[in-house]
CSV table of C-alpha atoms in Angstrom, one decimal:
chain,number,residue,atom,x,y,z
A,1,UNK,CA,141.5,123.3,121.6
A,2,UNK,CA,143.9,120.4,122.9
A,3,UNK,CA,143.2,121.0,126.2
A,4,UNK,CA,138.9,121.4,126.1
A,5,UNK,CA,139.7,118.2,123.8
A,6,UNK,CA,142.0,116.3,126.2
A,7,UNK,CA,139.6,117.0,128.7
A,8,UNK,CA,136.6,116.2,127.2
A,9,UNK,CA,137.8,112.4,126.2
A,10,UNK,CA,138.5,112.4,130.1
A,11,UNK,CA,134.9,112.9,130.5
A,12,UNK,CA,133.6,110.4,128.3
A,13,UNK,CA,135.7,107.7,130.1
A,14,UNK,CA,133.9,108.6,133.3
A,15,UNK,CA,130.4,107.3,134.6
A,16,UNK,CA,128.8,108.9,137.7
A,17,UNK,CA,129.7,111.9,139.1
A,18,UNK,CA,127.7,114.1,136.2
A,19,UNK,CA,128.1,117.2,137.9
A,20,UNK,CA,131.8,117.0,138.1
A,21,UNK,CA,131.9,115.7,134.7
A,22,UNK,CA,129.3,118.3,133.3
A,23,UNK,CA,131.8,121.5,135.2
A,24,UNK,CA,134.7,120.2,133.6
A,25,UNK,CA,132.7,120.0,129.7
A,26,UNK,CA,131.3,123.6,130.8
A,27,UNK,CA,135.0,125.1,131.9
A,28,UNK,CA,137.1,123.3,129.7
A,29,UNK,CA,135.0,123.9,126.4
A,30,UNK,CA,134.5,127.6,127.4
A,31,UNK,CA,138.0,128.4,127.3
A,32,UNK,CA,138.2,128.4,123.4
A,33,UNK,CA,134.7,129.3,123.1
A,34,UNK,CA,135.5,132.9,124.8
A,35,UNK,CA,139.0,133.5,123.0
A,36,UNK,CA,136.7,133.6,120.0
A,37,UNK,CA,134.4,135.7,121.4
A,38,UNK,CA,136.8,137.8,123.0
A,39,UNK,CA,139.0,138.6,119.4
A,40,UNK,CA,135.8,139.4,118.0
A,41,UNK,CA,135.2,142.5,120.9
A,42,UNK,CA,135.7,145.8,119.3
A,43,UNK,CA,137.2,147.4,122.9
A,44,UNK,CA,140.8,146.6,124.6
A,45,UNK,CA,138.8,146.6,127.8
A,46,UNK,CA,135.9,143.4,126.3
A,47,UNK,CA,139.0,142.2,125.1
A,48,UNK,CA,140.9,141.7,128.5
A,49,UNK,CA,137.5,141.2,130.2
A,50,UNK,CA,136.9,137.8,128.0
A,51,UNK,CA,140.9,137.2,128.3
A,52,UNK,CA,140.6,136.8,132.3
A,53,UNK,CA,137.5,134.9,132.2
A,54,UNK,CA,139.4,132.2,130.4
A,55,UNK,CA,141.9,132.2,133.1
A,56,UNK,CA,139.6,131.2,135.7
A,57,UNK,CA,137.8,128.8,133.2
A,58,UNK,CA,140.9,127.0,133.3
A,59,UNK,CA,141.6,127.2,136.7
A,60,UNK,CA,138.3,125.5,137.2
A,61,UNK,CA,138.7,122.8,134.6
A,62,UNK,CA,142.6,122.4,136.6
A,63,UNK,CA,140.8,122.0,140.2
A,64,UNK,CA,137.9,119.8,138.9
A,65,UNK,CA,141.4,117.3,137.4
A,66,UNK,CA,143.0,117.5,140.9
A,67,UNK,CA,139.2,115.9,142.0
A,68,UNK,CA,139.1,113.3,139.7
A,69,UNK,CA,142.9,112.5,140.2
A,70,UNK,CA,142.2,112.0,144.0
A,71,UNK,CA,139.2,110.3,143.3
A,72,UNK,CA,141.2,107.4,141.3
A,73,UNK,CA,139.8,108.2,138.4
A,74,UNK,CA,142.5,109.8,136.4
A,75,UNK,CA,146.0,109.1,137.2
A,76,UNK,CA,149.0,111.6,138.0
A,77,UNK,CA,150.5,111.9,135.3
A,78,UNK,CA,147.6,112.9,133.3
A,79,UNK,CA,147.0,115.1,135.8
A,80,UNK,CA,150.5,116.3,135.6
A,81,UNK,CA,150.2,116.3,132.1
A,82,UNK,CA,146.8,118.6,131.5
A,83,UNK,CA,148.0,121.2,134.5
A,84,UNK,CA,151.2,121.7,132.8
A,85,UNK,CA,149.0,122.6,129.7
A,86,UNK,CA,146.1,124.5,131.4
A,87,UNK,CA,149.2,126.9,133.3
A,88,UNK,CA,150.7,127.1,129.9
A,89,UNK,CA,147.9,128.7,128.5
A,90,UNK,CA,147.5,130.8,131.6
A,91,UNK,CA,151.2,132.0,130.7
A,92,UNK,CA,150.0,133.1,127.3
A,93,UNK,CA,146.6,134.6,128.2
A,94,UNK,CA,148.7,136.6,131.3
A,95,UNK,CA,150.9,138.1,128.6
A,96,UNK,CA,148.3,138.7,126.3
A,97,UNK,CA,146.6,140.9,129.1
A,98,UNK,CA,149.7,142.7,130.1
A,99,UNK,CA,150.0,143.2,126.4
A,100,UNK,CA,147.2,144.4,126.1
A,101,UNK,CA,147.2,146.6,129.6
A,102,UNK,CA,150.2,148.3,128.0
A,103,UNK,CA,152.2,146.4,130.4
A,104,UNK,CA,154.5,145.2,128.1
């Protein structure tokens, strides 16, 4: 939730690029919105299937921040600061998977 929230108050400080801005609503808000779909799955294998989608979620919302940071219009360390949260989550949901996988 902090992250599809930090992100989305990125998004309301922006005017133009509304595609950009539009992905990164669409990615970033996703990412919760499939971990509750995904614990409500009956099957380990819907389970892992929402679990990776999430991952690439956030590794579009984490691309579409690099944009925006080269495009001047977030700065680096808030950059810094939401990719260090985004691959922290990515951590988690990798673990959950292996978890899950019988991995672990």
């Amino acid at each position: 939730m902090d992250f599809a929230e930090h992100c989305l108050n990125i998004v309301e400080g922006i005017n133009g690029h509304y595609r950009l801005c539009e992905q990164l609503e669409a990615a970033s808000a996703s990412v919760t919105q499939n971990i509750a779909e995904g614990n409500g799955r009956v099957s380990t294998k819907e389970y892992i299937h929402f679990f990776v989608y999430i991952r690439g979620s956030l590794y579009e919302s984490i691309t579409i921040l690099n944009l925006l940071e080269r495009k001047g219009i977030i700065n680096n360390e808030k950059l810094n600061e939401l990719e260090s949260l985004g691959l922290e989550i990515v951590k988690m949901l990798n673990s959950l998977i292996a978890k899950q996988r019988g991995y672990l």
